[in-house]
mmCIF file of C-alpha atoms in Angstrom:
data_model
loop_
_atom_site.group_PDB
_atom_site.id
_atom_site.type_symbol
_atom_site.label_atom_id
_atom_site.label_comp_id
_atom_site.label_asym_id
_atom_site.label_seq_id
_atom_site.Cartn_x
_atom_site.Cartn_y
_atom_site.Cartn_z
ATOM 1 C CA MET K 12 185.102 29.069 -127.962
ATOM 2 C CA GLY K 13 185.482 30.708 -131.147
ATOM 3 C CA ARG K 14 185.320 34.379 -131.802
ATOM 4 C CA PRO K 15 182.462 35.097 -134.811
ATOM 5 C CA ALA K 16 183.883 36.598 -137.774
ATOM 6 C CA ARG K 17 183.250 40.075 -138.624
ATOM 7 C CA THR K 18 181.075 41.117 -141.545
ATOM 8 C CA ASN K 19 182.583 44.137 -143.638
ATOM 9 C CA ILE K 20 181.633 46.648 -146.059
ATOM 10 C CA MET K 21 184.229 46.770 -148.548
ATOM 11 C CA ASN K 22 184.334 49.510 -151.423
ATOM 12 C CA LYS K 23 186.044 48.832 -154.543
ATOM 13 C CA CYS K 24 186.443 50.223 -157.966
ATOM 14 C CA ILE K 25 187.148 49.163 -161.587
ATOM 15 C CA LYS K 26 188.296 51.539 -164.274
ATOM 16 C CA ILE K 27 187.308 51.074 -167.758
ATOM 17 C CA ARG K 28 188.253 52.734 -170.854
ATOM 18 C CA ILE K 29 185.862 54.738 -172.653
ATOM 19 C CA LEU K 30 186.130 53.600 -176.303
ATOM 20 C CA LYS K 31 183.986 55.824 -178.039
ATOM 21 C CA PRO K 32 180.333 57.935 -178.101
ATOM 22 C CA ALA K 33 177.253 56.009 -178.171
ATOM 23 C CA ASP K 34 176.036 58.024 -180.545
ATOM 24 C CA PRO K 35 176.953 57.368 -184.142
ATOM 25 C CA ASP K 36 176.498 60.828 -185.152
ATOM 26 C CA MET K 37 178.950 62.238 -182.709
ATOM 27 C CA SER K 38 182.919 61.862 -183.331
ATOM 28 C CA TRP K 39 185.180 61.322 -181.083
ATOM 29 C CA LYS K 40 186.911 64.679 -181.300
ATOM 30 C CA ASP K 41 183.507 66.192 -180.700
ATOM 31 C CA LEU K 42 183.295 63.986 -177.270
ATOM 32 C CA GLY K 43 186.631 64.942 -176.473
ATOM 33 C CA ASP K 44 186.386 68.464 -176.585
ATOM 34 C CA LEU K 45 183.118 68.123 -174.591
ATOM 35 C CA LEU K 46 185.046 65.955 -171.826
ATOM 36 C CA HIS K 47 188.167 68.321 -171.980
ATOM 37 C CA ASP K 48 185.979 71.484 -171.420
ATOM 38 C CA LEU K 49 184.025 69.511 -168.268
ATOM 39 C CA SER K 50 187.559 68.688 -166.874
ATOM 40 C CA TYR K 51 188.433 72.230 -166.930
ATOM 41 C CA LYS K 52 185.761 73.517 -165.475
ATOM 42 C CA ALA K 53 186.195 70.575 -162.863
ATOM 43 C CA TYR K 54 189.569 71.953 -162.186
ATOM 44 C CA ARG K 55 187.830 75.352 -161.289
ATOM 45 C CA ILE K 56 185.268 74.246 -159.487
ATOM 46 C CA THR K 57 187.696 72.007 -156.787
ATOM 47 C CA ASN K 58 190.062 74.734 -156.316
ATOM 48 C CA PHE K 59 187.055 77.425 -155.314
ATOM 49 C CA VAL K 60 185.923 74.643 -153.163
ATOM 50 C CA LEU K 61 189.053 73.741 -151.653
ATOM 51 C CA LEU K 62 189.813 77.347 -150.978
ATOM 52 C CA HIS K 63 186.366 78.098 -149.395
ATOM 53 C CA GLU K 64 186.755 75.195 -147.426
ATOM 54 C CA TYR K 65 189.778 76.467 -146.030
ATOM 55 C CA LEU K 66 188.647 79.775 -145.419
ATOM 56 C CA TYR K 67 185.543 78.480 -143.516
ATOM 57 C CA ALA K 68 187.817 76.162 -141.395
ATOM 58 C CA MET K 69 189.643 79.502 -140.244
ATOM 59 C CA LYS K 70 186.781 81.181 -139.890
ATOM 60 C CA GLU K 71 187.571 83.662 -142.464
ATOM 61 C CA GLU K 72 184.660 83.213 -144.872
ATOM 62 C CA HIS K 73 182.833 86.325 -144.565
ATOM 63 C CA ASN K 74 180.396 86.196 -147.912
ATOM 64 C CA PRO K 75 177.128 85.245 -146.862
ATOM 65 C CA GLY K 76 176.512 84.195 -150.250
ATOM 66 C CA TYR K 77 178.383 81.169 -149.560
ATOM 67 C CA LEU K 78 176.893 80.345 -145.986
ATOM 68 C CA ASN K 79 173.262 78.878 -145.360
ATOM 69 C CA ALA K 80 170.810 80.212 -142.883
ATOM 70 C CA LYS K 81 172.641 78.247 -139.893
ATOM 71 C CA GLY K 82 175.878 79.971 -140.904
ATOM 72 C CA LYS K 83 177.506 76.395 -142.571
ATOM 73 C CA LEU K 84 179.395 76.460 -145.635
ATOM 74 C CA TYR K 85 177.247 76.154 -148.475
ATOM 75 C CA LEU K 86 178.495 76.718 -152.137
ATOM 76 C CA TYR K 87 176.257 75.032 -154.274
ATOM 77 C CA PRO K 88 174.014 78.142 -155.143
ATOM 78 C CA ALA K 89 176.890 79.979 -156.320
ATOM 79 C CA LEU K 90 178.740 77.298 -158.177
ATOM 80 C CA THR K 91 175.253 76.790 -160.121
ATOM 81 C CA GLU K 92 175.163 80.613 -160.847
ATOM 82 C CA ALA K 93 178.628 80.197 -162.027
ATOM 83 C CA TYR K 94 178.445 77.188 -164.102
ATOM 84 C CA PRO K 95 174.292 76.989 -165.352
ATOM 85 C CA GLU K 96 175.233 74.903 -167.996
ATOM 86 C CA ILE K 97 176.622 71.923 -166.013
ATOM 87 C CA ALA K 98 174.192 69.357 -164.479
ATOM 88 C CA SER K 99 173.566 69.316 -160.644
ATOM 89 C CA GLN K 100 174.925 65.727 -160.294
ATOM 90 C CA VAL K 101 178.213 66.738 -161.896
ATOM 91 C CA ILE K 102 178.523 69.805 -159.905
ATOM 92 C CA ASN K 103 177.410 68.243 -156.570
ATOM 93 C CA GLY K 104 179.778 65.216 -157.665
ATOM 94 C CA ILE K 105 182.673 67.769 -158.202
ATOM 95 C CA ALA K 106 182.017 69.804 -154.621
ATOM 96 C CA GLN K 107 181.792 66.636 -152.738
ATOM 97 C CA SER K 108 184.793 65.017 -153.729
ATOM 98 C CA ALA K 109 186.786 68.407 -153.013
ATOM 99 C CA SER K 110 184.855 68.568 -149.772
ATOM 100 C CA LYS K 111 186.130 65.260 -148.951
ATOM 101 C CA LEU K 112 189.400 65.793 -149.909
ATOM 102 C CA PHE K 113 189.853 68.615 -147.776
ATOM 103 C CA LYS K 114 188.380 67.346 -144.685
ATOM 104 C CA LYS K 115 190.224 64.062 -144.765
ATOM 105 C CA GLY K 116 193.398 64.847 -145.088
ATOM 106 C CA ILE K 117 194.079 68.520 -144.958
ATOM 107 C CA PHE K 118 191.655 69.490 -141.815
ATOM 108 C CA ARG K 119 193.227 67.011 -139.925
ATOM 109 C CA GLY K 120 197.046 68.177 -140.697
ATOM 110 C CA ASP K 121 198.120 65.013 -142.807
ATOM 111 C CA GLU K 122 198.236 66.969 -145.933
ATOM 112 C CA THR K 123 199.046 70.523 -147.354
ATOM 113 C CA LEU K 124 196.385 72.520 -149.155
ATOM 114 C CA PRO K 125 196.876 71.202 -152.850
ATOM 115 C CA THR K 126 196.062 73.282 -155.851
ATOM 116 C CA MET K 127 194.096 70.902 -158.529
ATOM 117 C CA LYS K 128 195.620 70.872 -161.943
ATOM 118 C CA ARG K 129 194.091 70.871 -165.242
ATOM 119 C CA ASN K 130 192.941 67.575 -166.442
ATOM 120 C CA ALA K 131 190.756 67.355 -163.247
ATOM 121 C CA PRO K 132 188.498 64.011 -162.807
ATOM 122 C CA ILE K 133 185.042 64.878 -163.754
ATOM 123 C CA SER K 134 182.923 63.434 -160.591
ATOM 124 C CA ILE K 135 179.408 62.096 -161.109
ATOM 125 C CA TYR K 136 176.931 61.641 -158.482
ATOM 126 C CA ASN K 137 175.637 57.864 -158.696
ATOM 127 C CA ARG K 138 172.213 59.012 -159.448
ATOM 128 C CA GLY K 139 173.657 60.618 -162.238
ATOM 129 C CA TYR K 140 174.432 57.970 -164.480
ATOM 130 C CA THR K 141 173.445 54.386 -165.430
ATOM 131 C CA LEU K 142 174.966 51.506 -166.983
ATOM 132 C CA THR K 143 173.303 49.351 -169.852
ATOM 133 C CA ARG K 144 173.812 46.754 -172.430
ATOM 134 C CA LYS K 145 173.437 47.649 -176.035
ATOM 135 C CA ALA K 146 174.539 46.261 -179.028
ATOM 136 C CA VAL K 147 177.131 48.869 -180.869
ATOM 137 C CA ILE K 148 179.223 48.757 -183.974
ATOM 138 C CA TYR K 149 182.967 48.344 -183.138
ATOM 139 C CA ASN K 150 186.032 47.573 -185.198
ATOM 140 C CA GLY K 151 183.598 47.241 -188.102
ATOM 141 C CA LYS K 152 181.817 44.598 -185.996
ATOM 142 C CA PRO K 153 178.486 44.523 -184.270
ATOM 143 C CA GLN K 154 178.972 43.740 -180.333
ATOM 144 C CA GLU K 155 177.264 43.897 -177.470
ATOM 145 C CA LEU K 156 179.165 46.240 -175.108
ATOM 146 C CA PHE K 157 178.305 47.930 -171.957
ATOM 147 C CA VAL K 158 177.239 51.477 -172.156
ATOM 148 C CA ALA K 159 177.335 54.474 -169.624
ATOM 149 C CA ASN K 160 174.766 56.925 -169.907
ATOM 150 C CA VAL K 161 175.937 60.193 -168.332
ATOM 151 C CA SER K 162 174.031 63.186 -167.631
ATOM 152 C CA LEU K 163 176.546 65.846 -168.158
ATOM 153 C CA TYR K 164 174.034 69.285 -168.991
ATOM 154 C CA ARG K 165 171.147 70.700 -167.424
ATOM 155 C CA THR K 166 167.967 69.884 -169.264
ATOM 156 C CA LYS K 167 167.021 73.435 -169.742
ATOM 157 C CA TYR K 168 170.737 74.460 -170.910
ATOM 158 C CA ALA K 169 170.570 71.434 -173.450
ATOM 159 C CA LYS K 170 166.964 72.202 -174.773
ATOM 160 C CA GLU K 171 168.198 75.811 -175.276
ATOM 161 C CA GLN K 172 171.340 74.671 -176.966
ATOM 162 C CA GLY K 173 169.902 72.004 -179.376
ATOM 163 C CA ILE K 174 172.020 69.409 -177.621
ATOM 164 C CA PRO K 175 171.522 66.102 -175.486
ATOM 165 C CA SER K 176 171.855 66.579 -171.578
ATOM 166 C CA ARG K 177 172.974 62.650 -171.418
ATOM 167 C CA TYR K 178 175.527 61.052 -173.257
ATOM 168 C CA GLY K 179 176.463 57.362 -174.004
ATOM 169 C CA LEU K 180 179.662 56.096 -173.111
ATOM 170 C CA VAL K 181 180.636 52.748 -174.738
ATOM 171 C CA LEU K 182 182.959 50.834 -172.274
ATOM 172 C CA ALA K 183 185.490 48.797 -173.104
ATOM 173 C CA ASP K 184 185.647 44.666 -172.563
ATOM 174 C CA ASN K 185 188.220 44.534 -170.258
ATOM 175 C CA TRP K 186 189.625 41.275 -171.246
ATOM 176 C CA ARG K 187 192.420 41.188 -168.880
ATOM 177 C CA ASP K 188 189.733 41.194 -165.743
ATOM 178 C CA ARG K 189 186.726 38.784 -166.849
ATOM 179 C CA SER K 190 185.383 39.877 -163.084
ATOM 180 C CA ALA K 191 184.764 43.511 -164.412
ATOM 181 C CA ARG K 192 182.334 42.379 -166.974
ATOM 182 C CA VAL K 193 180.472 40.439 -164.238
ATOM 183 C CA LEU K 194 180.525 43.200 -162.323
ATOM 184 C CA LEU K 195 179.086 45.575 -164.699
ATOM 185 C CA GLY K 196 176.482 43.277 -165.597
ATOM 186 C CA ARG K 197 175.235 42.963 -162.231
ATOM 187 C CA MET K 198 174.959 46.939 -162.038
ATOM 188 C CA ALA K 199 173.081 46.772 -165.384
ATOM 189 C CA ASP K 200 170.505 44.526 -163.623
ATOM 190 C CA GLY K 201 170.471 46.406 -160.534
ATOM 191 C CA THR K 202 171.637 43.760 -157.974
ATOM 192 C CA LEU K 203 174.885 45.734 -157.575
ATOM 193 C CA ARG K 204 175.073 48.997 -156.308
ATOM 194 C CA HIS K 205 177.463 51.492 -157.615
ATOM 195 C CA GLY K 206 178.620 54.851 -156.230
ATOM 196 C CA ASP K 207 179.778 58.175 -157.374
ATOM 197 C CA GLY K 208 181.702 57.717 -160.807
ATOM 198 C CA LYS K 209 184.660 59.601 -162.120
ATOM 199 C CA ILE K 210 185.671 60.313 -165.671
ATOM 200 C CA SER K 211 189.503 60.812 -165.734
ATOM 201 C CA TYR K 212 191.815 61.873 -168.611
ATOM 202 C CA LYS K 213 195.197 59.578 -168.751
ATOM 203 C CA HIS K 214 197.871 59.179 -171.130
ATOM 204 C CA GLY K 215 195.703 60.436 -174.123
ATOM 205 C CA LYS K 216 192.769 58.226 -173.268
ATOM 206 C CA TRP K 217 189.404 58.782 -171.007
ATOM 207 C CA TYR K 218 188.336 56.226 -168.584
ATOM 208 C CA LEU K 219 185.147 55.638 -166.285
ATOM 209 C CA LEU K 220 186.009 55.259 -162.491
ATOM 210 C CA ILE K 221 183.052 53.122 -161.195
ATOM 211 C CA PRO K 222 182.810 52.268 -157.294
ATOM 212 C CA TYR K 223 180.755 49.642 -155.734
ATOM 213 C CA VAL K 224 180.011 48.639 -152.692
ATOM 214 C CA VAL K 225 180.507 44.704 -151.490
ATOM 215 C CA GLU K 226 179.376 43.011 -148.286
ATOM 216 C CA ASP K 227 181.364 40.233 -146.632
ATOM 217 C CA ILE K 228 179.271 36.818 -147.079
ATOM 218 C CA GLU K 229 178.665 35.592 -143.533
ATOM 219 C CA LYS K 230 181.575 33.395 -142.661
ATOM 220 C CA PRO K 231 181.579 30.741 -139.887
ATOM 221 C CA ALA K 232 182.958 31.512 -136.447
ATOM 222 C CA LEU K 233 186.626 31.023 -136.168
ATOM 223 C CA LYS K 234 187.960 28.605 -133.379
ATOM 224 C CA ASP K 235 190.963 29.305 -131.480
ATOM 225 C CA ASN K 236 192.237 26.271 -131.051
ATOM 226 C CA VAL K 237 192.317 25.215 -134.936
ATOM 227 C CA ILE K 238 195.854 26.274 -136.222
ATOM 228 C CA MET K 239 196.949 26.164 -139.868
ATOM 229 C CA GLY K 240 200.536 25.406 -140.699
ATOM 230 C CA VAL K 241 202.263 26.489 -143.839
ATOM 231 C CA LYS K 242 206.013 25.195 -145.574
ATOM 232 C CA PHE K 243 206.981 26.529 -148.534
ATOM 233 C CA GLY K 244 209.263 24.684 -151.134
ATOM 234 C CA THR K 245 210.213 24.781 -154.667
ATOM 235 C CA ASP K 246 208.774 21.508 -156.631
ATOM 236 C CA VAL K 247 205.726 22.217 -154.330
ATOM 237 C CA ALA K 248 205.001 25.607 -154.104
ATOM 238 C CA PHE K 249 203.637 24.999 -150.650
ATOM 239 C CA SER K 250 202.197 22.634 -148.443
ATOM 240 C CA TYR K 251 199.919 22.927 -145.602
ATOM 241 C CA ALA K 252 197.926 21.247 -142.699
ATOM 242 C CA PHE K 253 196.163 22.027 -139.678
ATOM 243 C CA ASN K 254 196.375 20.625 -136.391
ATOM 244 C CA ASN K 255 192.779 18.968 -136.129
ATOM 245 C CA THR K 256 193.663 16.826 -138.770
ATOM 246 C CA LEU K 257 196.399 14.282 -140.066
ATOM 247 C CA THR K 258 195.927 15.404 -143.808
ATOM 248 C CA GLN K 259 198.430 17.247 -145.536
ATOM 249 C CA ARG K 260 197.656 19.191 -148.732
ATOM 250 C CA GLN K 261 199.788 20.475 -151.511
ATOM 251 C CA VAL K 262 200.206 23.406 -154.198
ATOM 252 C CA ARG K 263 202.681 22.360 -156.526
ATOM 253 C CA GLY K 264 204.980 24.577 -158.206
ATOM 254 C CA GLY K 265 205.557 24.061 -161.542
ATOM 255 C CA GLU K 266 204.099 27.150 -163.300
ATOM 256 C CA ILE K 267 206.862 29.189 -161.216
ATOM 257 C CA LEU K 268 209.544 26.830 -162.624
ATOM 258 C CA ALA K 269 208.401 26.858 -165.959
ATOM 259 C CA PHE K 270 208.732 30.638 -165.591
ATOM 260 C CA ARG K 271 211.611 31.237 -164.243
ATOM 261 C CA LYS K 272 213.196 28.605 -166.825
ATOM 262 C CA ARG K 273 211.860 30.906 -169.620
ATOM 263 C CA ILE K 274 213.181 33.780 -167.628
ATOM 264 C CA ARG K 275 216.378 32.656 -167.400
ATOM 265 C CA ALA K 276 216.845 31.700 -170.832
ATOM 266 C CA ARG K 277 215.597 34.911 -172.626
ATOM 267 C CA ARG K 278 218.394 36.333 -170.195
ATOM 268 C CA CYS K 279 221.088 34.611 -171.224
ATOM 269 C CA SER K 280 219.880 35.228 -174.981
ATOM 270 C CA ILE K 281 220.047 38.918 -174.509
ATOM 271 C CA GLN K 282 223.262 38.780 -173.295
ATOM 272 C CA ASN K 283 225.007 36.475 -175.730
ATOM 273 C CA GLN K 284 223.376 38.640 -178.492
ATOM 274 C CA TYR K 285 224.622 41.853 -177.022
ATOM 275 C CA ALA K 286 228.142 39.974 -176.446
ATOM 276 C CA VAL K 287 228.323 39.278 -180.614
ATOM 277 C CA SER K 288 226.307 42.400 -181.540
ATOM 278 C CA GLY K 289 229.870 44.787 -181.520
ATOM 279 C CA ARG K 290 227.210 47.182 -180.068
ATOM 280 C CA GLN K 291 229.177 50.363 -178.750
ATOM 281 C CA GLY K 292 227.912 53.870 -177.539
ATOM 282 C CA HIS K 293 224.308 54.920 -176.643
ATOM 283 C CA GLY K 294 224.943 54.381 -172.850
ATOM 284 C CA ARG K 295 224.691 51.649 -170.406
ATOM 285 C CA LYS K 296 221.071 52.681 -169.845
ATOM 286 C CA VAL K 297 219.731 52.051 -173.206
ATOM 287 C CA ALA K 298 221.974 48.782 -173.445
ATOM 288 C CA LEU K 299 220.139 47.270 -170.324
ATOM 289 C CA ARG K 300 216.853 48.328 -171.028
ATOM 290 C CA ALA K 301 215.836 45.070 -172.255
ATOM 291 C CA LEU K 302 217.126 43.304 -169.104
ATOM 292 C CA HIS K 303 215.424 45.443 -166.895
ATOM 293 C CA ALA K 304 211.776 44.855 -168.836
ATOM 294 C CA LEU K 305 212.495 41.469 -168.145
ATOM 295 C CA GLU K 306 213.237 41.993 -164.658
ATOM 296 C CA LEU K 307 210.007 44.106 -164.170
ATOM 297 C CA LYS K 308 208.011 41.208 -166.126
ATOM 298 C CA GLU K 309 209.418 38.640 -163.429
ATOM 299 C CA GLN K 310 208.624 41.291 -160.279
ATOM 300 C CA ASN K 311 205.074 41.590 -161.938
ATOM 301 C CA PHE K 312 204.762 37.419 -162.119
ATOM 302 C CA ARG K 313 206.000 37.268 -158.621
ATOM 303 C CA ALA K 314 203.490 39.910 -157.057
ATOM 304 C CA GLN K 315 200.777 38.082 -159.184
ATOM 305 C CA VAL K 316 201.271 34.304 -157.808
ATOM 306 C CA ASN K 317 201.854 35.963 -154.305
ATOM 307 C CA TYR K 318 199.162 37.372 -154.495
ATOM 308 C CA ARG K 319 196.590 34.247 -155.539
ATOM 309 C CA TYR K 320 198.610 32.108 -153.065
ATOM 310 C CA ALA K 321 198.099 34.290 -150.114
ATOM 311 C CA LYS K 322 193.925 34.297 -151.334
ATOM 312 C CA PHE K 323 193.838 30.481 -151.389
ATOM 313 C CA ILE K 324 195.574 30.008 -148.375
ATOM 314 C CA VAL K 325 193.368 32.330 -145.717
ATOM 315 C CA GLN K 326 190.203 30.979 -148.106
ATOM 316 C CA GLN K 327 191.498 27.385 -146.861
ATOM 317 C CA ALA K 328 191.985 28.555 -143.280
ATOM 318 C CA LEU K 329 188.491 30.199 -143.296
ATOM 319 C CA LYS K 330 186.897 26.706 -144.645
ATOM 320 C CA GLU K 331 188.498 25.018 -141.537
ATOM 321 C CA GLN K 332 187.552 27.846 -139.193
ATOM 322 C CA ALA K 333 191.274 28.266 -138.176
ATOM 323 C CA ALA K 334 191.637 31.510 -135.907
ATOM 324 C CA THR K 335 195.795 31.413 -136.643
ATOM 325 C CA ILE K 336 197.843 30.586 -139.605
ATOM 326 C CA ARG K 337 201.170 30.090 -138.914
ATOM 327 C CA LEU K 338 203.882 30.394 -141.833
ATOM 328 C CA GLU K 339 207.429 28.694 -142.425
ATOM 329 C CA ASP K 340 210.443 31.100 -141.207
ATOM 330 C CA LEU K 341 212.769 31.479 -144.254
ATOM 331 C CA THR K 342 214.580 34.131 -142.815
ATOM 332 C CA GLY K 343 218.404 33.781 -143.807
ATOM 333 C CA ILE K 344 217.215 30.772 -146.248
ATOM 334 C CA VAL K 345 215.696 32.231 -149.073
ATOM 335 C CA LYS K 346 217.724 33.923 -151.627
ATOM 336 C CA PRO K 347 216.432 36.584 -154.051
ATOM 337 C CA ASP K 348 217.064 34.361 -156.894
ATOM 338 C CA SER K 349 215.427 31.230 -155.205
ATOM 339 C CA ASP K 350 212.852 29.810 -156.770
ATOM 340 C CA MET K 351 210.479 30.115 -153.734
ATOM 341 C CA VAL K 352 208.107 32.643 -154.605
ATOM 342 C CA LEU K 353 206.253 33.290 -151.372
#
C-alpha cells in the first residue's frame, strides 16, 4: 500500500539589487543617505529590542512603559515615541525580526546574546511595500523593470517635512536567474504572496530581500514496492531504471567531460606560462592565485551540476511514484580528480 506524499509549505527568498531611485529628481546620493540613516536607526532599534527581550525573559523588566495591561512585553509605543518619523511598517518589521532572533536561538540557549552592528538590515512588513512593473530610463535606455514602492516615513512626518512617505526602488533584472523575473511578475500581479522584506547593504550596494511562500503541488502517493536504481559513469553521467519496468534511461555526460577538458587545458597553460615567465618574488600565494581561481570555478560547476542532476533524479522518482532511490556505492572507486561528478 502506498504512502501519501506530504504537502509542505516552503518559505523561499529572492535577493535583488536596487539599481536606483524611481523618482528621476532624486539622486543616488540622496537615496543612499536616506537608507543609511534608516539602517543606523534599525541597528539602534534592534539592540533596544534584544536588550529588553532579555530583561523580560530574566524577569528583570521593571519599566511599566514597556509592558502592556497584561504584563507582557510591548515596546511599540516606546519605539514610535523615540522614532516618530519612521513608518509603522518599518518599526514593526525591525522589532519583530529582533524578537524572532531572540526567541528562536537566544532564549533556547542555542546562541549567545548578540549586539547588532551598524548597517543593520531595514525590515519591512509585507504590507509596507508593493511591487509593480514600470518603464524607467536606465543606462540611457528605456526599460521595463520592476519597482518596489516602499513605505519608509510616516505620512504626518512626511507632510511636515515636505518629503514623500513612500519611495520607489528600481530593481535589477536578474539575468543569472530568470525565475526571479517570473516570481516578481507573479508578486506584482497578486498571484504570489510576498512576506516581510528587508533592505540590506553589502559591499557598497543595496539589496532588497523578498521572501515568498510556495505550496508544494499535490503529489501522487508513493509506492513502497517501486524502487529506483541509479548508476554513475563518465561518458554517461548516470543511468537509472525502475524495478517495475525493463526500460533503462541515460543522461549523457558530455558537458562534464567538455568542461573538465577546458579546465585541464587552462591549468596546463597557466603552469607553462609561469615556468617560462622568469617570475620571481611576490610570494607563493600570489603566484598560485590564478590556479586557486580555476579550482573555485571547478567547484562551483561541480555543485551546480550535482544539484541539477539530483533534482532530476528526484523528479523522475516522483513521476514513477518510487518510494525508494538506491544509488550506486562509489566508496573507494571515485577519486577526487575523477570525471564522475555525482
